[in-house]
PDB file of C-alpha atoms in Angstrom:
ATOM      1  CA  MET A   1    -159.920-162.418 -97.812  1.00 85.00           C
ATOM      2  CA  LEU A   2    -163.531-163.376 -97.064  1.00 85.00           C
ATOM      3  CA  LEU A   3    -164.281-163.447-100.791  1.00 84.00           C
ATOM      4  CA  TYR A   4    -161.376-165.797-101.487  1.00 87.00           C
ATOM      5  CA  THR A   5    -162.208-168.100 -98.564  1.00 88.00           C
ATOM      6  CA  ALA A   6    -165.985-168.217 -99.243  1.00 85.00           C
ATOM      7  CA  PRO A   7    -165.711-171.215-101.666  1.00 87.00           C
ATOM      8  CA  ILE A   8    -164.410-173.373 -98.783  1.00 88.00           C
ATOM      9  CA  LEU A   9    -168.045-174.264 -98.017  1.00 85.00           C
ATOM     10  CA  THR A  10    -168.649-175.230-101.642  1.00 85.00           C
ATOM     11  CA  PHE A  11    -165.546-177.378-101.892  1.00 89.00           C
ATOM     12  CA  SER A  12    -166.189-179.080 -98.574  1.00 88.00           C
ATOM     13  CA  ARG A  13    -169.432-180.278-100.192  1.00 88.00           C
ATOM     14  CA  VAL A  14    -167.532-181.376-103.311  1.00 89.00           C
ATOM     15  CA  PHE A  15    -165.040-183.253-101.128  1.00 87.00           C
ATOM     16  CA  LYS A  16    -167.780-185.023 -99.160  1.00 89.00           C
ATOM     17  CA  LYS A  17    -169.827-186.026-102.222  1.00 89.00           C
ATOM     18  CA  LYS A  18    -166.727-186.842-104.305  1.00 89.00           C
ATOM     19  CA  SER A  19    -168.345-184.956-107.185  1.00 90.00           C
ATOM     20  CA  THR A  20    -168.366-181.402-108.567  1.00 89.00           C
ATOM     21  CA  GLU A  21    -172.049-181.843-109.537  1.00 85.00           C
ATOM     22  CA  GLU A  22    -173.189-178.792-111.556  1.00 78.00           C
ATOM     23  CA  PHE A  23    -170.620-176.352-110.148  1.00 83.00           C
ATOM     24  CA  SER A  24    -168.514-174.466-112.691  1.00 82.00           C
ATOM     25  CA  CYS A  25    -164.739-174.038-112.367  1.00 88.00           C
ATOM     26  CA  PHE A  26    -164.649-170.956-114.595  1.00 87.00           C
ATOM     27  CA  PRO A  27    -165.160-168.365-111.779  1.00 86.00           C
ATOM     28  CA  TYR A  28    -162.233-169.844-109.806  1.00 90.00           C
ATOM     29  CA  VAL A  29    -159.941-169.855-112.847  1.00 92.00           C
ATOM     30  CA  MET A  30    -160.761-166.211-113.582  1.00 90.00           C
ATOM     31  CA  THR A  31    -160.203-165.343-109.920  1.00 90.00           C
ATOM     32  CA  LEU A  32    -156.779-167.005-110.134  1.00 93.00           C
ATOM     33  CA  LEU A  33    -155.882-164.837-113.143  1.00 93.00           C
ATOM     34  CA  ASN A  34    -157.109-161.726-111.316  1.00 91.00           C
ATOM     35  CA  CYS A  35    -155.005-162.573-108.230  1.00 94.00           C
ATOM     36  CA  LEU A  36    -151.881-163.202-110.317  1.00 95.00           C
ATOM     37  CA  ILE A  37    -152.200-159.929-112.235  1.00 94.00           C
ATOM     38  CA  TYR A  38    -152.901-157.755-109.195  1.00 92.00           C
ATOM     39  CA  THR A  39    -150.167-159.367-107.111  1.00 94.00           C
ATOM     40  CA  TRP A  40    -147.757-158.440-109.898  1.00 95.00           C
ATOM     41  CA  TYR A  41    -149.331-154.971-110.090  1.00 93.00           C
ATOM     42  CA  GLY A  42    -148.670-154.374-106.377  1.00 92.00           C
ATOM     43  CA  LEU A  43    -145.011-155.476-106.406  1.00 93.00           C
ATOM     44  CA  PRO A  44    -142.286-152.761-106.476  1.00 92.00           C
ATOM     45  CA  ILE A  45    -141.316-153.712-110.034  1.00 92.00           C
ATOM     46  CA  VAL A  46    -144.619-152.232-111.242  1.00 92.00           C
ATOM     47  CA  SER A  47    -145.863-149.961-108.445  1.00 88.00           C
ATOM     48  CA  HIS A  48    -143.739-147.367-106.653  1.00 85.00           C
ATOM     49  CA  LEU A  49    -142.085-149.152-103.730  1.00 86.00           C
ATOM     50  CA  TRP A  50    -144.784-150.788-101.543  1.00 88.00           C
ATOM     51  CA  GLU A  51    -147.588-148.281-102.115  1.00 86.00           C
ATOM     52  CA  ASN A  52    -149.964-151.171-102.951  1.00 86.00           C
ATOM     53  CA  LEU A  53    -148.920-153.646-100.259  1.00 89.00           C
ATOM     54  CA  PRO A  54    -152.559-154.685 -99.522  1.00 86.00           C
ATOM     55  CA  LEU A  55    -152.832-155.891-103.122  1.00 87.00           C
ATOM     56  CA  VAL A  56    -149.800-158.155-102.733  1.00 93.00           C
ATOM     57  CA  THR A  57    -150.802-159.686 -99.393  1.00 93.00           C
ATOM     58  CA  ILE A  58    -154.476-160.326-100.145  1.00 92.00           C
ATOM     59  CA  ASN A  59    -154.032-161.510-103.727  1.00 93.00           C
ATOM     60  CA  GLY A  60    -150.983-163.575-102.768  1.00 94.00           C
ATOM     61  CA  VAL A  61    -153.155-165.563-100.366  1.00 94.00           C
ATOM     62  CA  GLY A  62    -155.856-165.634-103.061  1.00 94.00           C
ATOM     63  CA  ILE A  63    -153.449-167.357-105.471  1.00 95.00           C
ATOM     64  CA  LEU A  64    -152.804-170.186-102.992  1.00 95.00           C
ATOM     65  CA  LEU A  65    -156.497-170.640-102.221  1.00 94.00           C
ATOM     66  CA  GLU A  66    -157.616-170.620-105.864  1.00 94.00           C
ATOM     67  CA  LEU A  67    -154.930-173.156-106.788  1.00 95.00           C
ATOM     68  CA  LEU A  68    -156.215-175.401-103.984  1.00 94.00           C
ATOM     69  CA  PHE A  69    -159.836-175.049-105.122  1.00 93.00           C
ATOM     70  CA  ILE A  70    -158.962-175.757-108.755  1.00 94.00           C
ATOM     71  CA  PHE A  71    -156.944-178.825-107.714  1.00 94.00           C
ATOM     72  CA  ILE A  72    -159.887-180.211-105.690  1.00 93.00           C
ATOM     73  CA  TYR A  73    -162.250-179.475-108.590  1.00 93.00           C
ATOM     74  CA  PHE A  74    -159.918-181.261-111.002  1.00 93.00           C
ATOM     75  CA  CYS A  75    -159.736-184.338-108.755  1.00 92.00           C
ATOM     76  CA  TYR A  76    -163.512-184.823-108.595  1.00 92.00           C
ATOM     77  CA  ALA A  77    -164.599-183.426-111.981  1.00 91.00           C
ATOM     78  CA  SER A  78    -165.922-185.474-114.887  1.00 90.00           C
ATOM     79  CA  PRO A  79    -163.418-186.416-117.645  1.00 90.00           C
ATOM     80  CA  LYS A  80    -164.862-183.681-119.897  1.00 90.00           C
ATOM     81  CA  GLU A  81    -164.412-181.020-117.206  1.00 90.00           C
ATOM     82  CA  LYS A  82    -160.886-182.240-116.455  1.00 91.00           C
ATOM     83  CA  VAL A  83    -159.921-181.644-120.085  1.00 91.00           C
ATOM     84  CA  LYS A  84    -161.386-178.120-119.987  1.00 89.00           C
ATOM     85  CA  VAL A  85    -159.606-177.229-116.741  1.00 91.00           C
ATOM     86  CA  GLY A  86    -156.264-178.974-117.317  1.00 90.00           C
ATOM     87  CA  LEU A  87    -155.758-178.332-121.021  1.00 88.00           C
ATOM     88  CA  ILE A  88    -157.603-175.057-121.641  1.00 88.00           C
ATOM     89  CA  PHE A  89    -158.412-172.877-118.621  1.00 91.00           C
ATOM     90  CA  VAL A  90    -155.278-173.182-116.473  1.00 92.00           C
ATOM     91  CA  PRO A  91    -152.707-173.121-119.350  1.00 94.00           C
ATOM     92  CA  VAL A  92    -154.386-170.013-120.817  1.00 93.00           C
ATOM     93  CA  VAL A  93    -154.218-168.264-117.430  1.00 94.00           C
ATOM     94  CA  ILE A  94    -150.519-169.132-116.997  1.00 94.00           C
ATOM     95  CA  VAL A  95    -149.677-167.930-120.515  1.00 95.00           C
ATOM     96  CA  LEU A  96    -151.613-164.661-120.117  1.00 95.00           C
ATOM     97  CA  PHE A  97    -149.925-163.880-116.813  1.00 96.00           C
ATOM     98  CA  GLY A  98    -146.473-164.851-118.107  1.00 95.00           C
ATOM     99  CA  VAL A  99    -146.803-162.649-121.201  1.00 96.00           C
ATOM    100  CA  THR A 100    -148.100-159.728-119.110  1.00 95.00           C
ATOM    101  CA  ALA A 101    -145.265-159.989-116.583  1.00 95.00           C
ATOM    102  CA  LEU A 102    -142.615-160.376-119.304  1.00 95.00           C
ATOM    103  CA  ILE A 103    -143.792-157.417-121.388  1.00 95.00           C
ATOM    104  CA  SER A 104    -144.149-155.120-118.367  1.00 94.00           C
ATOM    105  CA  ALA A 105    -140.658-156.001-117.081  1.00 92.00           C
ATOM    106  CA  VAL A 106    -138.782-155.918-120.407  1.00 92.00           C
ATOM    107  CA  VAL A 107    -140.571-153.470-122.691  1.00 92.00           C
ATOM    108  CA  PHE A 108    -141.337-150.630-120.262  1.00 91.00           C
ATOM    109  CA  ASP A 109    -138.643-148.779-118.293  1.00 87.00           C
ATOM    110  CA  ASP A 110    -140.645-146.716-115.804  1.00 89.00           C
ATOM    111  CA  HIS A 111    -143.313-147.399-113.198  1.00 87.00           C
ATOM    112  CA  ARG A 112    -145.956-145.200-114.829  1.00 89.00           C
ATOM    113  CA  HIS A 113    -146.037-147.145-118.096  1.00 92.00           C
ATOM    114  CA  ARG A 114    -145.758-150.491-116.316  1.00 93.00           C
ATOM    115  CA  LYS A 115    -148.719-149.614-114.100  1.00 90.00           C
ATOM    116  CA  SER A 116    -150.728-148.502-117.121  1.00 91.00           C
ATOM    117  CA  PHE A 117    -150.042-151.749-118.995  1.00 94.00           C
ATOM    118  CA  VAL A 118    -150.498-154.186-116.103  1.00 93.00           C
ATOM    119  CA  GLY A 119    -153.453-152.172-114.795  1.00 90.00           C
ATOM    120  CA  SER A 120    -155.173-152.428-118.194  1.00 91.00           C
ATOM    121  CA  VAL A 121    -154.736-156.209-118.213  1.00 93.00           C
ATOM    122  CA  GLY A 122    -155.901-156.334-114.599  1.00 90.00           C
ATOM    123  CA  LEU A 123    -158.948-154.286-115.547  1.00 88.00           C
ATOM    124  CA  VAL A 124    -159.978-156.917-118.093  1.00 89.00           C
ATOM    125  CA  ALA A 125    -159.167-159.769-115.670  1.00 89.00           C
ATOM    126  CA  SER A 126    -161.242-158.212-112.868  1.00 86.00           C
ATOM    127  CA  ILE A 127    -164.241-157.580-115.102  1.00 84.00           C
ATOM    128  CA  SER A 128    -163.984-161.200-116.305  1.00 84.00           C
ATOM    129  CA  MET A 129    -163.808-162.402-112.694  1.00 84.00           C
ATOM    130  CA  TYR A 130    -166.862-160.396-111.631  1.00 82.00           C
ATOM    131  CA  GLY A 131    -168.676-161.316-114.845  1.00 79.00           C
ATOM    132  CA  SER A 132    -167.968-165.067-114.610  1.00 77.00           C
ATOM    133  CA  PRO A 133    -170.930-165.697-112.229  1.00 76.00           C
ATOM    134  CA  LEU A 134    -173.235-164.579-115.063  1.00 80.00           C
ATOM    135  CA  VAL A 135    -173.151-168.219-116.252  1.00 77.00           C
ATOM    136  CA  VAL A 136    -174.376-169.342-112.833  1.00 81.00           C
ATOM    137  CA  MET A 137    -176.930-166.531-112.684  1.00 85.00           C
ATOM    138  CA  LYS A 138    -178.388-167.724-115.995  1.00 83.00           C
ATOM    139  CA  LYS A 139    -178.694-171.220-114.534  1.00 83.00           C
ATOM    140  CA  VAL A 140    -180.442-169.797-111.432  1.00 86.00           C
ATOM    141  CA  ILE A 141    -183.022-168.026-113.610  1.00 87.00           C
ATOM    142  CA  GLU A 142    -183.621-171.121-115.763  1.00 85.00           C
ATOM    143  CA  THR A 143    -183.924-173.603-112.883  1.00 85.00           C
ATOM    144  CA  LYS A 144    -185.350-171.158-110.317  1.00 86.00           C
ATOM    145  CA  SER A 145    -182.883-172.665-107.842  1.00 85.00           C
ATOM    146  CA  VAL A 146    -179.959-171.067-105.992  1.00 86.00           C
ATOM    147  CA  GLU A 147    -178.330-174.405-105.139  1.00 82.00           C
ATOM    148  CA  TYR A 148    -175.241-173.676-107.222  1.00 78.00           C
ATOM    149  CA  MET A 149    -174.941-169.970-106.361  1.00 83.00           C
ATOM    150  CA  PRO A 150    -173.812-169.921-102.702  1.00 80.00           C
ATOM    151  CA  PHE A 151    -174.989-166.924-100.672  1.00 87.00           C
ATOM    152  CA  TYR A 152    -171.643-166.217 -98.984  1.00 85.00           C
ATOM    153  CA  LEU A 153    -169.792-166.093-102.314  1.00 83.00           C
ATOM    154  CA  SER A 154    -172.318-163.589-103.702  1.00 86.00           C
ATOM    155  CA  PHE A 155    -172.357-161.503-100.515  1.00 90.00           C
ATOM    156  CA  PHE A 156    -168.579-161.294-100.119  1.00 89.00           C
ATOM    157  CA  SER A 157    -168.189-160.564-103.837  1.00 87.00           C
ATOM    158  CA  PHE A 158    -170.440-157.529-103.388  1.00 91.00           C
ATOM    159  CA  LEU A 159    -168.684-156.500-100.166  1.00 92.00           C
ATOM    160  CA  ALA A 160    -165.151-156.865-101.590  1.00 89.00           C
ATOM    161  CA  SER A 161    -165.921-155.032-104.838  1.00 90.00           C
ATOM    162  CA  SER A 162    -167.539-152.177-102.889  1.00 93.00           C
ATOM    163  CA  LEU A 163    -164.540-151.770-100.578  1.00 92.00           C
ATOM    164  CA  TRP A 164    -161.966-152.024-103.398  1.00 88.00           C
ATOM    165  CA  LEU A 165    -163.996-149.426-105.302  1.00 92.00           C
ATOM    166  CA  ALA A 166    -163.682-147.072-102.319  1.00 93.00           C
ATOM    167  CA  TYR A 167    -159.949-147.916-101.981  1.00 89.00           C
ATOM    168  CA  GLY A 168    -159.339-147.157-105.666  1.00 89.00           C
ATOM    169  CA  LEU A 169    -161.225-143.852-105.548  1.00 92.00           C
ATOM    170  CA  LEU A 170    -159.522-142.686-102.355  1.00 91.00           C
ATOM    171  CA  SER A 171    -156.067-143.551-103.709  1.00 86.00           C
ATOM    172  CA  HIS A 172    -156.922-141.987-107.104  1.00 87.00           C
ATOM    173  CA  ASP A 173    -156.153-145.287-108.855  1.00 86.00           C
ATOM    174  CA  LEU A 174    -158.653-145.871-111.665  1.00 86.00           C
ATOM    175  CA  PHE A 175    -157.156-149.284-112.433  1.00 84.00           C
ATOM    176  CA  LEU A 176    -158.372-150.439-109.021  1.00 85.00           C
ATOM    177  CA  ALA A 177    -161.656-148.520-109.009  1.00 89.00           C
ATOM    178  CA  SER A 178    -162.881-149.154-112.576  1.00 88.00           C
ATOM    179  CA  PRO A 179    -163.400-152.964-112.495  1.00 87.00           C
ATOM    180  CA  ASN A 180    -165.188-152.675-109.171  1.00 89.00           C
ATOM    181  CA  MET A 181    -167.643-150.240-110.743  1.00 91.00           C
ATOM    182  CA  VAL A 182    -168.764-153.329-112.667  1.00 88.00           C
ATOM    183  CA  GLY A 183    -168.301-155.788-109.792  1.00 88.00           C
ATOM    184  CA  THR A 184    -170.476-153.883-107.316  1.00 91.00           C
ATOM    185  CA  PRO A 185    -173.678-153.835-109.460  1.00 92.00           C
ATOM    186  CA  LEU A 186    -173.124-157.486-110.415  1.00 89.00           C
ATOM    187  CA  GLY A 187    -172.790-158.373-106.740  1.00 89.00           C
ATOM    188  CA  ILE A 188    -176.069-156.596-106.002  1.00 92.00           C
ATOM    189  CA  LEU A 189    -177.732-158.457-108.891  1.00 91.00           C
ATOM    190  CA  GLN A 190    -176.531-161.806-107.518  1.00 89.00           C
ATOM    191  CA  LEU A 191    -177.996-161.001-104.096  1.00 91.00           C
ATOM    192  CA  ILE A 192    -181.313-159.938-105.655  1.00 92.00           C
ATOM    193  CA  LEU A 193    -181.509-163.219-107.597  1.00 90.00           C
ATOM    194  CA  TYR A 194    -180.571-165.205-104.503  1.00 91.00           C
ATOM    195  CA  PHE A 195    -183.345-163.743-102.336  1.00 90.00           C
ATOM    196  CA  LYS A 196    -185.842-163.879-105.206  1.00 89.00           C
ATOM    197  CA  TYR A 197    -185.398-167.591-105.929  1.00 88.00           C
ATOM    198  CA  LYS A 198    -184.452-168.765-102.441  1.00 85.00           C
ATOM    199  CA  ASN A 199    -188.087-168.644-101.270  1.00 75.00           C
ATOM    200  CA  LYS A 200    -189.321-170.228-104.496  1.00 68.00           C
ATOM    201  CA  GLU A 201    -186.870-173.087-104.071  1.00 56.00           C
ATOM    202  CA  ALA A 202    -188.083-173.632-100.507  1.00 52.00           C
ATOM    203  CA  LEU A 203    -191.712-173.586-101.753  1.00 53.00           C
ATOM    204  CA  ILE A 204    -190.934-176.114-104.483  1.00 49.00           C
ATOM    205  CA  THR A 205    -189.173-178.372-101.994  1.00 47.00           C
ATOM    206  CA  LYS A 206    -192.131-178.145 -99.604  1.00 50.00           C
ATOM    207  CA  THR A 207    -194.563-178.977-102.429  1.00 48.00           C
ATOM    208  CA  VAL A 208    -192.513-181.986-103.529  1.00 43.00           C
ATOM    209  CA  MET A 209    -192.312-183.253 -99.951  1.00 48.00           C
ATOM    210  CA  SER A 210    -196.075-182.763 -99.545  1.00 49.00           C
ATOM    211  CA  LYS A 211    -196.767-184.738-102.727  1.00 52.00           C
ATOM    212  CA  SER A 212    -194.402-187.455-101.548  1.00 50.00           C
ATOM    213  CA  ASP A 213    -196.232-187.663 -98.201  1.00 53.00           C
ATOM    214  CA  ASP A 214    -199.607-187.824-100.003  1.00 53.00           C
ATOM    215  CA  GLU A 215    -198.363-190.697-102.169  1.00 58.00           C
ATOM    216  CA  LYS A 216    -197.080-192.551 -99.109  1.00 56.00           C
ATOM    217  CA  ASN A 217    -200.441-192.102 -97.324  1.00 54.00           C
ATOM    218  CA  LYS A 218    -202.293-193.265-100.430  1.00 55.00           C
ATOM    219  CA  ARG A 219    -200.160-196.388-100.678  1.00 60.00           C
ATOM    220  CA  SER A 220    -200.682-197.112 -96.980  1.00 50.00           C
ATOM    221  CA  LEU A 221    -204.458-196.797 -97.426  1.00 46.00           C
ATOM    222  CA  GLU A 222    -204.426-199.148-100.428  1.00 52.00           C
ATOM    223  CA  LEU A 223    -202.431-201.657 -98.412  1.00 43.00           C
ATOM    224  CA  VAL A 224    -204.968-201.508 -95.573  1.00 43.00           C
ATOM    225  CA  VAL A 225    -207.850-202.040 -98.026  1.00 43.00           C
ATOM    226  CA  ASP A 226    -206.050-205.017 -99.568  1.00 51.00           C
ATOM    227  CA  VAL A 227    -205.498-206.503 -96.136  1.00 44.00           C
ATOM    228  CA  ASP A 228    -209.190-206.044 -95.278  1.00 51.00           C
ATOM    229  CA  HIS A 229    -210.262-207.738 -98.523  1.00 52.00           C
ATOM    230  CA  ASP A 230    -207.888-210.617 -97.921  1.00 53.00           C
ATOM    231  CA  GLY A 231    -209.197-210.918 -94.361  1.00 52.00           C
ATOM    232  CA  ASP A 232    -212.826-211.097 -95.555  1.00 54.00           C
ATOM    233  CA  ALA A 233    -211.967-213.718 -98.150  1.00 49.00           C
ATOM    234  CA  ASN A 234    -210.128-215.879 -95.636  1.00 50.00           C
ATOM    235  CA  GLU A 235    -213.053-215.602 -93.187  1.00 50.00           C
ATOM    236  CA  LYS A 236    -215.495-216.831 -95.866  1.00 51.00           C
ATOM    237  CA  LYS A 237    -213.219-219.755 -96.730  1.00 49.00           C
ATOM    238  CA  PHE A 238    -213.015-220.668 -93.023  1.00 44.00           C
ATOM    239  CA  ASN A 239    -216.839-220.568 -92.616  1.00 55.00           C
ATOM    240  CA  ASN A 240    -217.349-222.714 -95.733  1.00 59.00           C
ATOM    241  CA  ALA A 241    -214.834-225.240 -94.458  1.00 53.00           C
ATOM    242  CA  CYS A 242    -216.675-225.430 -91.157  1.00 53.00           C
TER     243      CYS A 242
END
């Protein structure tokens, strides 16, 4: 739940600035696909009765939150990003989920085969969700700035993947444990990058502010000198007139 609500801070910034800036919508679209698949996986039509109720409740809320985030992103995105989100990302997610749900409900007759099929699709969706921040991580390394990789999103991604890994292992469900074997190391990597470049970003900001202050002081000094010169010239003109 903390992982799915973490982007609230990011989208409050988007809402205030009326712009998505350099944020990417891809992680939220992949999270939506992951929530859809695992909500379906936890329902009695795929799992045995309500053995995976936590999956349904948490991912059900995740669906609503991700739809809200994507809607806000779409409202304030550039025309190019709107085309990518509205005509490519979201339709592909809906089609993938629809095909998965249809095949699992119609083609397979028992829970074991349905779980195997939907779990395999969920495995790919989860790995894609945990791997989607790689685009942002590349940007962090290139710019040496963590501005567009929020700490809470990285931290809760690591925390959630670690706990779901434990849940999957304890319940002997490899379809829940396997993707989080990828998500946990990626979460750790995000945190390492965050703490590595956070201090550098602060140092760069301090340097820029220092240079700005030096320029302001230099301009003030030049202005004082100009005033002194003008004052001397006016004094000479006054003496000559006398």
